Coordinates of C-alpha atoms and ligand atoms in Angstrom, one line a residue:
Chain A
X250 CA -27.1 139.6 274.8
X251 CA -29.9 137.8 276.1
X252 CA -29.4 136.0 279.2
X253 CA -30.9 132.5 280.0
X254 CA -33.2 134.3 282.6
X255 CA -34.5 136.7 279.8
X256 CA -35.3 133.6 277.5
X257 CA -38.9 132.8 277.1
X258 CA -39.8 129.9 279.1
X259 CA -40.3 126.2 278.0
X260 CA -43.4 124.3 278.9
X261 CA -45.2 124.7 282.2
X262 CA -45.4 121.3 282.4
X263 CA -43.0 119.5 280.4
X264 CA -44.5 115.9 280.6
X265 CA -48.1 116.5 279.8
X266 CA -47.6 119.4 277.4
X267 CA -45.0 117.3 275.3
X268 CA -47.5 114.2 275.5
X269 CA -50.5 116.5 274.2
X270 CA -48.2 118.3 271.3
X271 CA -47.0 114.8 270.3
X272 CA -50.6 113.5 270.0
X273 CA -51.7 116.6 267.9
X274 CA -48.4 115.8 265.5
X275 CA -49.3 112.0 265.4
X276 CA -52.7 112.7 264.5
X277 CA -51.6 115.0 261.7
X278 CA -49.1 112.7 260.4
X279 CA -51.6 109.5 260.7
X280 CA -54.2 111.9 258.7
X281 CA -52.7 113.9 256.4
X282 CA -54.3 117.3 255.6
X283 CA -56.2 117.2 258.7
X284 CA -55.6 120.3 260.7
X285 CA -54.8 119.6 264.3
X286 CA -54.3 122.2 267.1
X287 CA -51.4 122.4 269.5
X288 CA -52.5 123.8 272.9
X289 CA -50.0 126.5 273.4
X290 CA -48.4 126.1 276.7
X291 CA -44.9 127.2 275.9
X292 CA -43.2 130.8 275.5
X293 CA -41.9 131.1 272.2
X294 CA -38.8 133.3 270.7
X295 CA -40.1 136.0 268.5
X296 CA -39.0 134.4 265.2
X297 CA -41.0 131.1 266.0
X298 CA -44.5 130.4 265.8
X299 CA -46.0 128.7 269.1
X300 CA -46.8 125.8 267.4
X301 CA -43.3 125.2 266.0
X302 CA -41.8 126.1 269.5
X303 CA -44.0 123.5 271.0
X304 CA -43.1 120.7 268.5
X305 CA -39.5 121.6 269.2
X306 CA -39.9 121.1 273.0
X307 CA -41.5 117.9 272.4
X308 CA -39.3 116.1 269.8
X309 CA -35.8 117.7 269.8
X310 CA -33.0 116.7 272.0
X311 CA -29.2 116.0 271.8
X312 CA -29.8 113.1 269.5
X313 CA -31.4 115.2 266.8
X314 CA -29.1 117.5 264.7
X315 CA -31.2 120.5 263.9
X316 CA -30.7 122.7 260.9
X317 CA -32.2 126.2 261.0
X318 CA -33.0 128.5 257.6
X319 CA -31.1 131.7 257.6
X320 CA -33.9 133.8 259.0
X321 CA -34.1 131.5 262.2
X322 CA -30.3 131.3 262.5
X323 CA -30.0 134.9 262.8
X324 CA -32.0 135.3 265.9
X325 CA -29.6 135.0 268.6
X326 CA -32.6 134.6 271.2
X327 CA -33.9 132.0 269.0
X328 CA -30.8 129.9 268.8
X329 CA -30.2 130.4 272.4
X330 CA -34.0 129.2 273.5
X331 CA -33.6 126.2 271.3
X332 CA -30.1 125.1 272.9
X333 CA -31.1 125.8 276.3
X334 CA -34.6 123.9 276.1
X335 CA -33.8 121.1 273.8
X336 CA -30.1 120.6 273.6
X337 CA -30.3 120.0 270.0
X338 CA -27.1 120.6 268.2
X339 CA -27.4 123.1 265.6
X340 CA -25.9 122.0 262.1
X341 CA -25.1 123.7 258.8
X342 CA -25.2 120.6 256.9
X343 CA -28.7 120.2 255.7
X344 CA -28.0 116.5 254.8
X345 CA -27.4 115.3 258.5
X346 CA -30.3 117.1 259.8
X347 CA -33.0 115.0 261.9
X348 CA -35.2 118.3 261.7
X349 CA -35.2 121.5 259.8
X350 CA -36.7 124.3 261.0
X351 CA -38.0 127.0 258.3
X352 CA -39.6 130.3 258.5
X353 CA -38.9 131.9 255.3
X354 CA -40.5 129.3 252.9
X355 CA -39.4 131.6 249.8
X356 CA -35.6 130.7 250.7
X357 CA -36.5 126.9 251.2
X358 CA -33.4 124.9 249.8
X359 CA -33.8 122.2 247.2
X360 CA -35.4 119.5 249.1
X361 CA -32.9 116.9 247.9
X362 CA -30.1 118.4 250.0
X363 CA -31.8 117.3 253.2
X364 CA -31.5 113.7 254.3
X365 CA -33.7 111.4 252.6
X366 CA -32.9 108.1 254.3
X367 CA -31.6 105.1 252.8
X368 CA -33.6 102.3 251.2
X369 CA -32.5 100.2 254.1
X370 CA -33.1 102.9 256.7
X371 CA -35.5 105.2 255.0
X372 CA -36.5 106.5 258.6
X373 CA -33.0 108.3 258.7
X374 CA -34.4 111.3 256.9
X375 CA -35.2 115.1 257.7
X376 CA -38.4 116.0 258.8
X377 CA -39.2 119.7 257.7
X378 CA -41.1 121.9 260.0
X379 CA -42.1 124.9 257.8
X380 CA -44.1 127.9 259.3
X381 CA -46.7 129.2 256.7
X382 CA -49.2 132.1 256.7
X383 CA -52.4 130.4 257.1
X384 CA -53.6 126.8 257.2
X385 CA -57.6 127.8 257.2
X386 CA -57.8 129.8 254.1
X387 CA -55.8 130.3 250.8
X388 CA -55.3 128.0 247.8
X389 CA -57.1 124.4 248.0
X390 CA -55.3 121.2 247.6
X391 CA -56.4 117.7 247.2
X392 CA -54.6 115.2 249.1
X393 CA -54.7 111.3 248.6
X394 CA -52.6 108.4 250.3
X395 CA -52.4 106.4 253.5
X396 CA -54.2 108.2 256.2
X397 CA -57.0 109.7 253.9
X398 CA -60.4 108.2 253.5
X399 CA -60.5 108.9 249.7
X400 CA -59.6 112.4 249.4
X401 CA -58.7 115.3 252.0
X402 CA -58.9 119.0 251.2
X403 CA -56.5 121.4 252.5
X404 CA -56.6 125.1 252.4
X405 CA -53.5 127.0 252.9
X406 CA -51.4 130.0 252.3
X407 CA -48.0 128.4 251.8
X408 CA -44.7 129.3 250.4
X409 CA -42.9 128.6 248.6
X410 CA -45.8 128.3 246.0
X411 CA -44.5 125.4 244.2
X412 CA -44.1 123.4 247.3
X413 CA -46.1 120.4 246.5
X414 CA -44.7 120.2 243.0
X415 CA -41.2 119.9 244.7
X416 CA -42.6 117.4 247.0
X417 CA -43.6 115.0 244.3
X418 CA -40.0 113.7 244.3
X419 CA -41.2 111.7 247.1
X420 CA -43.1 109.4 244.7
X421 CA -40.1 108.1 242.9
X422 CA -37.9 108.2 246.1
X423 CA -40.1 105.9 248.2
X424 CA -39.6 104.3 250.7
X425 CA -36.8 107.1 251.3
X426 CA -38.3 110.7 251.2
X427 CA -39.2 114.1 253.1
X428 CA -41.9 114.4 255.6
X429 CA -43.2 117.6 256.0
X430 CA -45.0 119.3 259.0
X431 CA -46.7 122.8 258.2
X432 CA -47.2 125.1 261.1
X433 CA -49.4 128.4 261.1
X434 CA -49.4 129.6 264.7
X435 CA -51.1 127.0 266.6
X436 CA -52.3 124.8 263.6
X437 CA -50.5 121.9 262.3
X438 CA -50.7 119.8 259.3
X439 CA -48.4 117.2 258.2
X440 CA -47.8 115.9 254.7
X441 CA -45.8 112.5 255.0
X442 CA -43.9 111.2 251.9
X443 CA -46.9 108.8 251.0
X444 CA -49.1 111.8 250.6
X445 CA -50.2 113.0 246.8
X446 CA -50.9 116.4 246.7
X447 CA -52.7 118.5 243.7
X448 CA -53.8 121.8 243.4
X449 CA -57.6 121.6 243.4
X450 CA -59.2 122.2 240.0
X451 CA -55.9 121.7 238.1
Chain B
X284 CA -48.8 107.6 300.2
X285 CA -45.5 108.8 298.9
X286 CA -45.0 110.6 295.9
X287 CA -44.3 108.2 293.0
X288 CA -40.7 107.4 292.2
X289 CA -41.5 107.2 288.3
X290 CA -42.4 109.6 285.6
X291 CA -45.9 109.9 284.1
X292 CA -46.6 106.6 282.3
X293 CA -43.5 105.3 283.6
X294 CA -40.8 106.0 280.9
X295 CA -38.5 109.1 281.2
X296 CA -38.9 112.0 278.9
X297 CA -36.0 111.3 276.8
X298 CA -37.2 107.7 276.1
X299 CA -40.6 109.1 275.3
X300 CA -39.1 111.7 272.7
X301 CA -37.0 109.0 271.2
X302 CA -40.2 106.4 270.8
X303 CA -42.3 109.5 269.6
X304 CA -39.9 110.2 266.7
X305 CA -40.0 106.5 265.7
X306 CA -43.6 106.4 265.8
X307 CA -43.7 109.4 263.3
X308 CA -41.5 107.8 260.9
X309 CA -43.3 104.5 261.2
X310 CA -46.5 106.4 260.4
X311 CA -44.7 107.9 257.3
X312 CA -43.4 104.8 256.1
X313 CA -46.2 102.3 256.3
X314 CA -45.1 98.8 257.3
X315 CA -41.6 99.5 257.6
X316 CA -40.1 98.6 260.8
X317 CA -38.3 101.4 262.6
X318 CA -35.3 100.6 264.9
X319 CA -35.6 102.1 268.4
X320 CA -33.8 101.8 271.7
X321 CA -36.2 99.5 273.8
X322 CA -35.8 100.1 277.4
X323 CA -36.2 97.6 280.1
X324 CA -39.7 97.6 281.8
X325 CA -40.9 96.3 285.0
X326 CA -42.3 93.2 283.5
X327 CA -40.9 90.4 281.3
X328 CA -40.5 90.4 277.5
X329 CA -43.1 87.8 276.9
X330 CA -45.6 90.4 278.5
X331 CA -45.3 92.8 275.5
X332 CA -42.9 95.4 276.6
X333 CA -42.9 97.1 273.1
X334 CA -46.4 97.5 273.0
X335 CA -46.1 98.9 276.7
X336 CA -43.5 101.3 275.6
X337 CA -45.5 102.5 272.6
X338 CA -48.7 103.0 274.6
X339 CA -46.4 105.0 277.5
X340 CA -45.3 107.2 274.7
X341 CA -48.8 108.0 273.2
X342 CA -51.0 108.1 276.6
X343 CA -52.3 111.2 277.9
X344 CA -54.5 112.2 280.9
X345 CA -57.8 112.1 278.5
X346 CA -57.3 108.5 277.3
X347 CA -59.4 105.7 278.0
X348 CA -57.4 102.5 278.0
X349 CA -58.5 98.9 277.1
X350 CA -56.0 96.1 277.2
X351 CA -56.6 92.4 275.7
X352 CA -54.8 89.1 275.8
X353 CA -56.2 86.7 273.2
X354 CA -59.6 88.4 273.1
X355 CA -60.0 88.7 276.6
X356 CA -59.7 91.7 279.2
X357 CA -59.4 89.6 282.2
X358 CA -56.3 87.5 281.9
X359 CA -53.2 88.2 284.3
X360 CA -51.3 89.9 281.5
X361 CA -54.4 92.3 280.3
X362 CA -55.1 93.0 283.9
X363 CA -51.3 93.7 285.0
X364 CA -50.9 96.3 282.1
X365 CA -54.2 97.9 282.7
X366 CA -53.1 98.3 286.2
X367 CA -49.6 99.4 285.4
X368 CA -51.2 102.4 283.3
X369 CA -53.8 103.1 285.9
X370 CA -51.1 103.5 288.6
X371 CA -48.3 105.2 286.7
X372 CA -50.6 107.5 284.3
X373 CA -53.6 107.7 286.4
X374 CA -55.6 107.2 283.2
X375 CA -59.1 105.6 283.2
X376 CA -59.5 102.0 282.0
X377 CA -62.2 100.3 280.4
X378 CA -63.2 96.7 279.0
X379 CA -65.4 98.2 276.4
X380 CA -64.0 98.5 272.9
X381 CA -66.4 101.2 271.9
X382 CA -65.3 103.4 274.9
X383 CA -61.5 103.0 274.7
X384 CA -59.4 105.7 272.9
X385 CA -56.4 103.2 273.1
X386 CA -56.5 99.6 273.0
X387 CA -53.3 97.7 273.5
X388 CA -53.7 93.9 272.2
X389 CA -51.8 90.7 272.1
X390 CA -53.4 88.3 269.5
X391 CA -56.7 89.9 268.6
X392 CA -58.3 92.7 267.0
X393 CA -61.5 93.5 268.5
X394 CA -64.8 92.5 266.6
X395 CA -66.3 95.7 266.9
X396 CA -65.4 98.1 264.0
X397 CA -62.8 100.6 265.4
X398 CA -63.3 104.5 264.7
X399 CA -61.0 107.3 263.9
X400 CA -60.6 108.6 267.6
X401 CA -59.0 105.2 268.6
X402 CA -55.4 103.9 268.4
X403 CA -54.8 100.1 268.3
X404 CA -51.1 99.2 269.8
X405 CA -50.0 95.5 269.2
X406 CA -47.5 93.7 271.2
X407 CA -45.2 92.0 269.0
X408 CA -42.9 89.4 269.7
X409 CA -41.2 88.9 266.4
X410 CA -41.7 91.6 264.0
X411 CA -39.8 90.2 261.1
X412 CA -41.9 88.5 258.6
X413 CA -39.0 87.2 256.6
X414 CA -37.0 86.0 259.9
X415 CA -38.0 82.3 259.3
X416 CA -36.6 82.4 255.8
X417 CA -33.4 84.4 256.5
X418 CA -31.9 84.7 260.2
X419 CA -29.5 87.5 259.3
X420 CA -30.8 90.9 259.9
X421 CA -28.7 92.7 257.3
X422 CA -30.3 90.1 254.6
X423 CA -33.6 90.8 255.6
X424 CA -33.1 94.4 255.7
X425 CA -31.9 94.2 252.2
X426 CA -34.7 92.3 251.1
X427 CA -37.1 94.9 252.3
X428 CA -35.1 97.7 250.8
X429 CA -35.5 96.0 247.4
X430 CA -39.1 94.7 247.9
X431 CA -37.6 91.2 247.1
X432 CA -40.3 89.0 248.6
X433 CA -40.2 86.2 246.1
X434 CA -38.9 83.8 248.9
X435 CA -41.9 84.6 251.1
X436 CA -44.2 83.6 248.1
X437 CA -42.5 80.3 247.5
X438 CA -42.7 79.3 251.4
X439 CA -46.3 80.0 251.2
X440 CA -47.0 78.2 247.9
X441 CA -45.1 75.2 249.7
X442 CA -47.4 75.2 252.5
X443 CA -50.4 74.9 249.8
X444 CA -48.4 72.0 248.2
X445 CA -47.9 70.2 251.6
X446 CA -51.3 70.9 253.4
X447 CA -53.7 72.0 250.5
X448 CA -54.0 75.1 252.3
X449 CA -51.9 77.8 253.7
X450 CA -50.9 76.5 257.1
X451 CA -49.9 79.6 258.8
X452 CA -52.9 80.4 260.7
X453 CA -51.3 83.1 262.7
X454 CA -48.9 86.0 262.0
X455 CA -50.2 85.6 258.5
X456 CA -48.0 88.1 256.3
X457 CA -49.7 91.1 254.8
X458 CA -48.3 93.6 252.2
X459 CA -48.9 97.4 253.5
X460 CA -49.8 100.0 251.0
X461 CA -48.6 98.0 248.1
X462 CA -44.9 97.9 249.4
X463 CA -43.8 96.3 252.7
X464 CA -44.5 92.7 253.6
X465 CA -45.5 93.0 257.3
X466 CA -45.8 90.6 260.3
X467 CA -49.2 91.4 261.7
X468 CA -47.8 89.9 265.0
X469 CA -49.5 86.8 266.5
X470 CA -53.1 87.6 265.5
X471 CA -54.8 85.1 263.8
X472 CA -55.4 85.4 260.2
X473 CA -58.9 85.7 260.6
X474 CA -58.3 89.2 261.8
X475 CA -56.0 90.2 258.9
X476 CA -59.0 91.7 256.9
X477 CA -59.8 94.2 259.7
X478 CA -56.2 96.0 259.3
X479 CA -57.3 96.8 255.9
X480 CA -58.7 100.4 255.4
X481 CA -59.2 100.7 259.2
X482 CA -60.3 103.8 260.6
X483 CA -58.0 103.6 263.4
X484 CA -54.3 104.1 263.6
X485 CA -52.6 100.9 264.2
X486 CA -49.0 100.8 266.0
X487 CA -47.0 97.8 266.6
X488 CA -44.3 97.7 269.2
X489 CA -41.6 94.9 269.6
X490 CA -39.6 95.3 272.7
X491 CA -36.9 92.5 272.5
X492 CA -36.5 93.2 268.9
X493 CA -36.5 96.9 269.2
X494 CA -38.8 97.7 266.4
X495 CA -41.9 100.0 265.9
X496 CA -44.0 100.0 262.9
X497 CA -47.4 101.4 261.9
X498 CA -50.3 101.2 259.7
X499 CA -51.8 104.8 259.2
X500 CA -55.7 104.9 259.0
X501 CA -57.4 104.1 255.5
X502 CA -54.4 102.2 254.3
X503 CA -54.4 99.0 252.2
X504 CA -53.4 95.9 253.8
X505 CA -53.5 92.7 251.6
X506 CA -52.8 89.4 253.1
X507 CA -50.4 87.5 250.8
X508 CA -52.1 84.8 248.5
X509 CA -52.1 83.4 245.2
X510 CA -54.6 83.5 242.1
X511 CA -55.6 79.8 242.5
X512 CA -55.4 79.8 246.2
X513 CA -57.2 83.2 247.4
X514 CA -56.6 84.1 251.2
X515 CA -59.2 82.7 253.4
X516 CA -59.7 83.9 257.0
X517 CA -60.0 80.7 259.1
X518 CA -62.8 80.3 261.6
X519 CA -64.2 77.2 263.3
X520 CA -67.5 76.4 261.5
X521 CA -70.0 76.9 264.4
X522 CA -72.0 79.8 265.9
X523 CA -70.8 81.0 269.4
X524 CA -72.2 78.7 272.1
X525 CA -73.0 82.0 274.4
X526 CA -74.2 84.7 272.0
X527 CA -74.9 82.5 268.9
X528 CA -72.5 84.9 266.8
X529 CA -71.6 83.6 263.4
X530 CA -69.1 85.7 262.1
X531 CA -66.8 86.2 265.2
X532 CA -63.4 84.6 265.8
X533 CA -64.0 81.5 268.2
X534 CA -61.9 79.7 271.0
X535 CA -62.4 76.0 271.6
X536 CA -63.3 75.7 275.6
X537 CA -63.0 72.4 277.2
X538 CA -66.1 72.4 279.6
X539 CA -65.7 69.1 281.5
X540 CA -63.3 66.2 281.7
X541 CA -65.3 64.0 279.7
X542 CA -64.2 65.5 276.6
X543 CA -67.0 68.4 276.3
X544 CA -66.2 71.2 274.4
X545 CA -67.9 74.5 273.0
X546 CA -67.0 77.3 270.8
X547 CA -67.2 80.7 272.2
X548 CA -66.2 84.1 271.1
X549 CA -62.6 85.0 271.9
X550 CA -63.7 88.7 272.3
X551 CA -65.3 88.6 275.6
X552 CA -66.5 92.3 275.3
X553 CA -68.2 91.7 272.0
X554 CA -69.8 88.6 273.4
X555 CA -70.8 90.0 276.5
X556 CA -72.5 92.9 274.6
X557 CA -74.2 90.6 272.3
X558 CA -75.7 88.6 275.2
X559 CA -76.8 91.7 277.2
X560 CA -78.5 92.7 273.7
X561 CA -80.5 89.6 274.0
X562 CA -78.6 87.3 271.6
X563 CA -78.4 83.8 272.6
X564 CA -76.3 80.7 271.9
X565 CA -77.0 77.0 272.7
X566 CA -75.1 77.2 275.8
X567 CA -76.2 80.6 277.0
X568 CA -76.5 79.4 280.6
X569 CA -73.0 78.3 280.7
X570 CA -70.7 79.9 283.6
X571 CA -68.7 81.9 281.0
X572 CA -67.2 84.3 283.6
X573 CA -65.5 81.3 285.5
X574 CA -63.7 80.6 282.3
X575 CA -62.2 84.0 282.2
X576 CA -61.4 83.8 285.8
X577 CA -59.6 80.5 285.7
X578 CA -56.8 81.8 283.8
X579 CA -55.7 83.5 287.0
Ligands
ZN671 ZN1 -70.1 85.2 271.5

């Protein structure tokens, strides 16, 4: 059993680290496809990337039900760390989660199982935080939509391989939908529900 | 000096988290009003507590903050908000649009083109563009959900029929990303075109009404209009008396008690920058600074 004293620490400076992490995520969400850096100032459990840990410390609390994928949920240290530092209640039901943390993209549940919001309250939807291998090289994608001046290019090694095909359901759902945050170590890219993603050259 | 009894940028961390989550959803759903649990701020609602809370949630040590009220950095309201953040967050402040990373505004969008490293935060008194048609929140929410904006168009068309033009000179409604009808807050409709395809992120905070909404950068923002009556950004037909600008938004200033008047740029930073660059109007010698100071 891990004791609390043995857990990796949270932010050294809660206030300023949360602010700088938030600005990186805000810039990522405002400029889809752009790679933003999170200045890593937090410890992180082994199963969690530094960027994802910083986002958790910045945005999660007792008001944000959290869903963990199987690989994350099986780490007692990770679950304890999240509970101790954020207080976010871990839920089994994807459809009531404010956030979902996913480290095993290949086992991503069908997106329609997450909260999609309602037409009256489309903000009541799950934000997916998906850990991926790379956000600096790999397959190329073209992104269009609000926040993008014409077209943005994203390169990444991302699982599941059909992630962006699945995300196309956002187009018909709008204003409901899923917002996605990709994390590779300290790099962050956001794909809000308004972004249209195509494989480059296809 | 004693250690301050408040958190960085005044708000507690739990409140910031809640506002930050609302901001992210607002960006993801352009023009949609995200409800948030607005907090009491140490200033009256009329002073833009919604904008102040949004600014407090985003501001960091590296930011340079500009605050404008009408177009001026020197009104009581603008000075107070600037001092508030200088004191509670220790951030640098400026009156220069170019130097600012965060600009909080009431009424105006700066004349200078904004860039991708800037965030424009609007203080919004009434965020709901359909409120004058329908007082019930459940109904306006339903209308937004269904994009049922026909009544809004009828009202604007009635304005044309009655006044020969669209009378709504301020808070003129826009459609964001071809979906949500949004109130641009009390900005003059002259400024509406600046919202379209803007490089800066635009965030809107309404404190009393507890709403946050956003326009991401490079997003289409269209002022509602009609084929036979296209949208026209209204402007006094005169050059600025101080800097000679022909395309800036003008305030009408009473210059004496004999009915003397002049028109000057409402954006004081823009006007002063033009004057410093050698541009002149018909009244360039006028004591412009006194006008700004006379607001108290
Ligand atoms: Zn001028």
